[in-house]
Tab-separated table of N, CA and C in Angstrom:
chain	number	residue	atom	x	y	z
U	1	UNK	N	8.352	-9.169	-10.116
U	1	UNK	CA	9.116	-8.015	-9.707
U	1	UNK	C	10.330	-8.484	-8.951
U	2	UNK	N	11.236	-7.451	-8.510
U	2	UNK	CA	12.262	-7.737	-8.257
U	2	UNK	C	12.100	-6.647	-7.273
U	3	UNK	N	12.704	-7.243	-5.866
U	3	UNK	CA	12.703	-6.557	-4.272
U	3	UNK	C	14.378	-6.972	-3.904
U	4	UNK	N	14.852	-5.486	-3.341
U	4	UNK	CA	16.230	-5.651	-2.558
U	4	UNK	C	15.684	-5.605	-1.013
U	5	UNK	N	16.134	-6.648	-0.514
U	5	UNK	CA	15.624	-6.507	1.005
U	5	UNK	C	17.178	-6.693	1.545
U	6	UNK	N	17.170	-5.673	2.971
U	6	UNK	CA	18.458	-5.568	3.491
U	6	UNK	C	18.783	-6.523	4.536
U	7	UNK	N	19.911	-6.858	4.610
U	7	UNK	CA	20.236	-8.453	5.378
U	7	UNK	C	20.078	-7.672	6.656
U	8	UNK	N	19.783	-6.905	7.398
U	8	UNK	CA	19.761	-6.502	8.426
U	8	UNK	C	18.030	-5.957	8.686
U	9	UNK	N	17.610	-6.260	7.719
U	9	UNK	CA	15.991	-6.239	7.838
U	9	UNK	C	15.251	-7.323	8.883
U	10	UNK	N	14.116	-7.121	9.656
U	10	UNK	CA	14.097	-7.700	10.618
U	10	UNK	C	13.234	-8.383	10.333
U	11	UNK	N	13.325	-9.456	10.733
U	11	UNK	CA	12.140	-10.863	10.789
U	11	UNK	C	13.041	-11.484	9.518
U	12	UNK	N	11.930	-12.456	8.846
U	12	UNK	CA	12.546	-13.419	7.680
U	12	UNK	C	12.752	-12.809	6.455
U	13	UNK	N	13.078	-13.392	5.272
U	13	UNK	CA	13.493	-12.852	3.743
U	13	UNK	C	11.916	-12.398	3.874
U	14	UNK	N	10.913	-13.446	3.870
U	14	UNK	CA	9.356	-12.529	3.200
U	14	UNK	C	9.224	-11.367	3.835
U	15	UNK	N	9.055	-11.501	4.856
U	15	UNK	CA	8.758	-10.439	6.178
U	15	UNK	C	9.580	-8.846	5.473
U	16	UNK	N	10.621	-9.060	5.112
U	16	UNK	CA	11.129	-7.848	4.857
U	16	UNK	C	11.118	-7.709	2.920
U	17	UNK	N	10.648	-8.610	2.292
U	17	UNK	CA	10.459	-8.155	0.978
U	17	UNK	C	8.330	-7.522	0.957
U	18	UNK	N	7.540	-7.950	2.102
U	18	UNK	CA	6.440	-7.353	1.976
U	18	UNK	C	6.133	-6.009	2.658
U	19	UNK	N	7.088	-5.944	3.932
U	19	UNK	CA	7.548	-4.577	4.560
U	19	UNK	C	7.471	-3.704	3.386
U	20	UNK	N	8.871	-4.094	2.484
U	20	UNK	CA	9.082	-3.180	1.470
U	20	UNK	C	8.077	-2.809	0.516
U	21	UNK	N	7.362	-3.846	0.250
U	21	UNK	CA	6.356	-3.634	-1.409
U	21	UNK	C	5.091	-2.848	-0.395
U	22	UNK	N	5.058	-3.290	0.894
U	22	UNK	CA	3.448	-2.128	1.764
U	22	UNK	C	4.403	-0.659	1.678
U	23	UNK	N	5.720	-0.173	1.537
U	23	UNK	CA	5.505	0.815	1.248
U	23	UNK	C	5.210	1.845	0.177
U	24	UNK	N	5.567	1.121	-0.638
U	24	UNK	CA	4.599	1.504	-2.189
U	24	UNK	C	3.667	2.499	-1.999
U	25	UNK	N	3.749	3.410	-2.391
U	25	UNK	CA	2.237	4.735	-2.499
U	25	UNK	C	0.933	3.744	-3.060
U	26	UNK	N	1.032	3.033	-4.123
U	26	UNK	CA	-0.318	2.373	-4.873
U	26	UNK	C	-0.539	0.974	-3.902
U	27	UNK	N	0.283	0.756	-2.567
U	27	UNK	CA	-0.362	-0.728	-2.354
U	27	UNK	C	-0.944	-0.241	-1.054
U	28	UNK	N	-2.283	-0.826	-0.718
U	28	UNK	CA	-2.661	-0.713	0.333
U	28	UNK	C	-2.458	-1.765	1.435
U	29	UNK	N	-2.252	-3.067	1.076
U	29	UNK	CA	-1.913	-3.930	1.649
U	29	UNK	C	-1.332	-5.196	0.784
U	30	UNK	N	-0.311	-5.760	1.538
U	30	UNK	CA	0.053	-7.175	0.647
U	30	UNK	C	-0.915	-8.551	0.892
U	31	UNK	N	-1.565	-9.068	-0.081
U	31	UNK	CA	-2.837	-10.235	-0.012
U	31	UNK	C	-1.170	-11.409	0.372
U	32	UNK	N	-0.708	-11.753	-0.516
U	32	UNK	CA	-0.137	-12.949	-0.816
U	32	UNK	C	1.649	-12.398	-1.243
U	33	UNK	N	2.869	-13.251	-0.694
U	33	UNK	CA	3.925	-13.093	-1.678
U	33	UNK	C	4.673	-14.011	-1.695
U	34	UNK	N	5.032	-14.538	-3.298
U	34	UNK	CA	5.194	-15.814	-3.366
U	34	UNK	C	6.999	-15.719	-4.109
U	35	UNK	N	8.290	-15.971	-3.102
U	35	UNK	CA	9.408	-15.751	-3.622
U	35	UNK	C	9.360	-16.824	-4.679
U	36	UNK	N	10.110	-16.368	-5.710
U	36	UNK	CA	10.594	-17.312	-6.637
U	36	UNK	C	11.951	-17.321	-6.962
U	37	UNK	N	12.858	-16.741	-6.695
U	37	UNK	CA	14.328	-16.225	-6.893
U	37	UNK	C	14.870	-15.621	-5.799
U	38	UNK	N	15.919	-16.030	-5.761
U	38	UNK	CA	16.883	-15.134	-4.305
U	38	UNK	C	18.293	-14.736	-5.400
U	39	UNK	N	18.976	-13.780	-5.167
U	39	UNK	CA	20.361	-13.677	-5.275
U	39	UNK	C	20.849	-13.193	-4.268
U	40	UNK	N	22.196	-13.378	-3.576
U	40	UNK	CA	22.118	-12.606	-2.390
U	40	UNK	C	23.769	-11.566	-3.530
U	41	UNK	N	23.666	-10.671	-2.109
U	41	UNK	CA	24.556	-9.499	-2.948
U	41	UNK	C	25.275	-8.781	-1.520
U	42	UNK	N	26.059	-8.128	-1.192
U	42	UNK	CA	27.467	-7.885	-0.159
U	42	UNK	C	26.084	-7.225	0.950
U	43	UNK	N	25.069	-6.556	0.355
U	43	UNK	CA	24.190	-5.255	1.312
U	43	UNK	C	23.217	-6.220	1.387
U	44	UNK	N	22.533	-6.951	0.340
U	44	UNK	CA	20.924	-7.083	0.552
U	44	UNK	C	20.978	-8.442	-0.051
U	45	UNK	N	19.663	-8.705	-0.290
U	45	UNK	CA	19.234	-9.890	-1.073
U	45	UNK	C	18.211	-9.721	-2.015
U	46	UNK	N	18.514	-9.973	-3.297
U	46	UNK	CA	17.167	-9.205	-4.435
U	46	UNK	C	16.764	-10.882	-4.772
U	47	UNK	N	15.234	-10.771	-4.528
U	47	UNK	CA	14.653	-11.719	-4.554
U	47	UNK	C	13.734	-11.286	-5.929
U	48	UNK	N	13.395	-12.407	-6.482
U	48	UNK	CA	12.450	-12.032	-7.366
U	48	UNK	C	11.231	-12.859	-6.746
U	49	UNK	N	9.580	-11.810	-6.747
U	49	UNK	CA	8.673	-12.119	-6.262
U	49	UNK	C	7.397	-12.306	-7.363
U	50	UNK	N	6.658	-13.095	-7.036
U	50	UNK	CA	4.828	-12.656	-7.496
U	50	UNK	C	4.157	-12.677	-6.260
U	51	UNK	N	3.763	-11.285	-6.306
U	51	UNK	CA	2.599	-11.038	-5.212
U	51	UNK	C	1.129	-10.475	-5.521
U	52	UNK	N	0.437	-10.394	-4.628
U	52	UNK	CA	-1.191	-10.366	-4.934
U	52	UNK	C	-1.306	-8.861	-3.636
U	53	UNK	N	-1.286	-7.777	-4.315
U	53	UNK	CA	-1.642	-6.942	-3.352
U	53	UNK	C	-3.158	-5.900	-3.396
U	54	UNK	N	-3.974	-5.472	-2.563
U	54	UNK	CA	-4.921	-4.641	-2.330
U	54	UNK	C	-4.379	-3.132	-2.503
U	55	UNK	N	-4.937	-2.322	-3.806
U	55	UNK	CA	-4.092	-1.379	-4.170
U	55	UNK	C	-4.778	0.024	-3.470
U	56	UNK	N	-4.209	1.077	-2.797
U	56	UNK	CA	-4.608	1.844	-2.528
U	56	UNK	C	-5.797	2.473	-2.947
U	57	UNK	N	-6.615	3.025	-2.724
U	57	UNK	CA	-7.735	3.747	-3.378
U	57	UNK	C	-7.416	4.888	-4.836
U	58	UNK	N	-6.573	5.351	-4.251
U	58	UNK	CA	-6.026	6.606	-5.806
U	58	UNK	C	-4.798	5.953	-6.532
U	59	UNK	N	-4.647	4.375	-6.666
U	59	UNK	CA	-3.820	3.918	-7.172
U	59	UNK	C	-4.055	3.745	-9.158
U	60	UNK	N	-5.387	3.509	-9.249
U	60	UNK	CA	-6.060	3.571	-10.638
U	60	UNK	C	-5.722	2.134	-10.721
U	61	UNK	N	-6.637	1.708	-12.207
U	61	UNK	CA	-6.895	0.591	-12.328
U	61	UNK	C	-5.902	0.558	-14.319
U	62	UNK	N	-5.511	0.961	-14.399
U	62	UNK	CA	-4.253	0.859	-15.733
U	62	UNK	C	-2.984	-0.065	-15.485
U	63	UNK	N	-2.642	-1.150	-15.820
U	63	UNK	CA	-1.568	-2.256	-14.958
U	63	UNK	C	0.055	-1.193	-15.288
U	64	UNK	N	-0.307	-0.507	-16.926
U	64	UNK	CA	1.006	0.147	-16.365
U	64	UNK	C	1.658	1.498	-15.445
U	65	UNK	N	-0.013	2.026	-15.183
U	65	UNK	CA	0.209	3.243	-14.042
U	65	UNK	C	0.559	2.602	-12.364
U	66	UNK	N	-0.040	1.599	-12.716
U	66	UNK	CA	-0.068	0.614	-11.176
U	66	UNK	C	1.476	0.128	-11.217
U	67	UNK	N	2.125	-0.658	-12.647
U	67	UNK	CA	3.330	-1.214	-12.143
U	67	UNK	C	4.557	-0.115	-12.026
U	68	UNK	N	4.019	1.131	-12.810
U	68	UNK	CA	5.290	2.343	-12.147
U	68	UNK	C	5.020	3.108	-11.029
U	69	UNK	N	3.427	2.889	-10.732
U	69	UNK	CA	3.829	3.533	-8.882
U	69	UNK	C	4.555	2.504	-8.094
U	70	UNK	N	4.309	1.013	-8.611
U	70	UNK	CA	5.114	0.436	-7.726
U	70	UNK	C	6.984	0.472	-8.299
U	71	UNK	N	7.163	0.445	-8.991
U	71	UNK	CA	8.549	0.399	-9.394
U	71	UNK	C	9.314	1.831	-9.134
U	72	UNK	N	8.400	2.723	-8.691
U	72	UNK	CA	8.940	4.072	-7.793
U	72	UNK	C	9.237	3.520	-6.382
U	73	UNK	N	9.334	2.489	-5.688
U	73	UNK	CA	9.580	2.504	-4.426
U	73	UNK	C	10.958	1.918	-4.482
U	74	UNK	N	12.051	2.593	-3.707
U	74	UNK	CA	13.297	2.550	-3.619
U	74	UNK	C	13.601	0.762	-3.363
U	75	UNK	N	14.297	-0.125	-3.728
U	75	UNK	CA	14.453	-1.204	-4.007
U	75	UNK	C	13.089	-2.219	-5.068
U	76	UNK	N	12.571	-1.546	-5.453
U	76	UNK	CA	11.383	-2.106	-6.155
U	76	UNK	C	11.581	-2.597	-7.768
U	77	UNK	N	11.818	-3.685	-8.376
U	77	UNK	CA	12.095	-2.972	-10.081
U	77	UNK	C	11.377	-4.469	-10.454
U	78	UNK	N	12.028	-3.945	-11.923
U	78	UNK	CA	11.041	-4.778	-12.817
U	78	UNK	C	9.935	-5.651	-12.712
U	79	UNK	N	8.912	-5.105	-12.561
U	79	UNK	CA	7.886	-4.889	-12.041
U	79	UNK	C	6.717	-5.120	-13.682
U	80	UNK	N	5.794	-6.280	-13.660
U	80	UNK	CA	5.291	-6.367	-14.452
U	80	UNK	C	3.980	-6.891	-13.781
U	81	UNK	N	2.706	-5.912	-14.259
U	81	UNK	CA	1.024	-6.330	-13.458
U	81	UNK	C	0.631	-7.150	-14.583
U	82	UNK	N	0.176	-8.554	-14.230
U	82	UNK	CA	-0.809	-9.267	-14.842
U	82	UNK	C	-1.865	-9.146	-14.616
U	83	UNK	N	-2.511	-8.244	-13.740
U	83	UNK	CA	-4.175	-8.004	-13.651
U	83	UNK	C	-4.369	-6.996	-12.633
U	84	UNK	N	-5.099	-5.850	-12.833
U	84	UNK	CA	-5.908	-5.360	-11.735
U	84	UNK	C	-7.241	-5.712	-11.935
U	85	UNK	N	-8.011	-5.988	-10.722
U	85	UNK	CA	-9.836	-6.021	-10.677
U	85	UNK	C	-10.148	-5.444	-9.967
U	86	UNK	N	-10.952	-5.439	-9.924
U	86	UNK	CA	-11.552	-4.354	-8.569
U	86	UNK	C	-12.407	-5.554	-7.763
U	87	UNK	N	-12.656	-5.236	-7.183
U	87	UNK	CA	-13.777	-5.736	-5.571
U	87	UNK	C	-14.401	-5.567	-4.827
U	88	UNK	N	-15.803	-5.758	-4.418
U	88	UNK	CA	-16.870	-4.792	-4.301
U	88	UNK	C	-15.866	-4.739	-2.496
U	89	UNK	N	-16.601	-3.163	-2.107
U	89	UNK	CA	-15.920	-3.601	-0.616
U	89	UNK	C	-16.590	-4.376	0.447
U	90	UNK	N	-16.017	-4.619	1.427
U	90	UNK	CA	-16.025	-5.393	2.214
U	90	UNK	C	-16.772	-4.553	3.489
U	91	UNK	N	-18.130	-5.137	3.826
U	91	UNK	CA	-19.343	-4.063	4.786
U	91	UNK	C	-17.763	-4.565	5.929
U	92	UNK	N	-17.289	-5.159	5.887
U	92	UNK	CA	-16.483	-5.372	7.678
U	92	UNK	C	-15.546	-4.252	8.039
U	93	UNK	N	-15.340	-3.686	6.424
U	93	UNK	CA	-14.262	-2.593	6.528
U	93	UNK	C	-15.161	-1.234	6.874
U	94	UNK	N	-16.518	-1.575	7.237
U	94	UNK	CA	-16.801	-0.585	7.747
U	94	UNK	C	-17.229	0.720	6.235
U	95	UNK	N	-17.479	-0.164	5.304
U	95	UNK	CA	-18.020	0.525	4.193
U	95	UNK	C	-19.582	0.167	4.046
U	96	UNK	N	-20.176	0.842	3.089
U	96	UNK	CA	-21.399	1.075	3.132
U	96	UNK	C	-22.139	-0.225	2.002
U	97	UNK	N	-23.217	-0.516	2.612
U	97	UNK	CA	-23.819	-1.553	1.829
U	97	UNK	C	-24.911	-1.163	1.005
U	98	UNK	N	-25.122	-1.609	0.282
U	98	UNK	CA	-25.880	-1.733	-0.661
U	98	UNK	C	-27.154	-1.787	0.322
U	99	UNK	N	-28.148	-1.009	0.044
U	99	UNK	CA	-29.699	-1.838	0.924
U	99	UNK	C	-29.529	-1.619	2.518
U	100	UNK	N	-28.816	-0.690	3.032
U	100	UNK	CA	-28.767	-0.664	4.133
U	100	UNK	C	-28.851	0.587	4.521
């Protein structure tokens, strides 16, 4: 995908290209983001990224419903999912276990 992060965004280039992709409606959190491309441009800097994110709960599991909720977030584009999985949850998050 491709992230415009604004040169006046605070902290480092990552810091403000994962700001941007946690606001995404479908991401619940960013796991991993790995820049691979910078261009810089007069306003921002469009970096091209691969990241590993934890997708909201009502995000669905279809890579192309997942990569156009994310390519709806204002600086967000071309945007291509190589995998959703799912994952059992995590008892720490305070979800329910199996046998308990």
């Amino acid at each position: 995908m491709t992230i415009a992060v604004s040169r006046s965004a605070p902290g480092d280039l990552a810091e403000g290209a994962e700001t941007k992709l946690r606001r995404a409606d479908a991401v619940g959190a960013v796991e991993s983001l790995d820049i691979r491309g910078l261009q810089p441009g007069l306003n921002d800097l469009t970096v091209e990224a691969e990241a590993t994110v934890a997708l909201a709960a009502d995000a669905g599991a279809d890579r192309e419903v997942v990569a156009d909720a994310l390519a709806e977030t204002f600086g967000v584009s071309d945007v291509a999912v190589s995998a959703v999985r799912s994952v059992p949850p995590d008892s720490a998050d305070g979800a329910a276990v199996a046998g308990e």
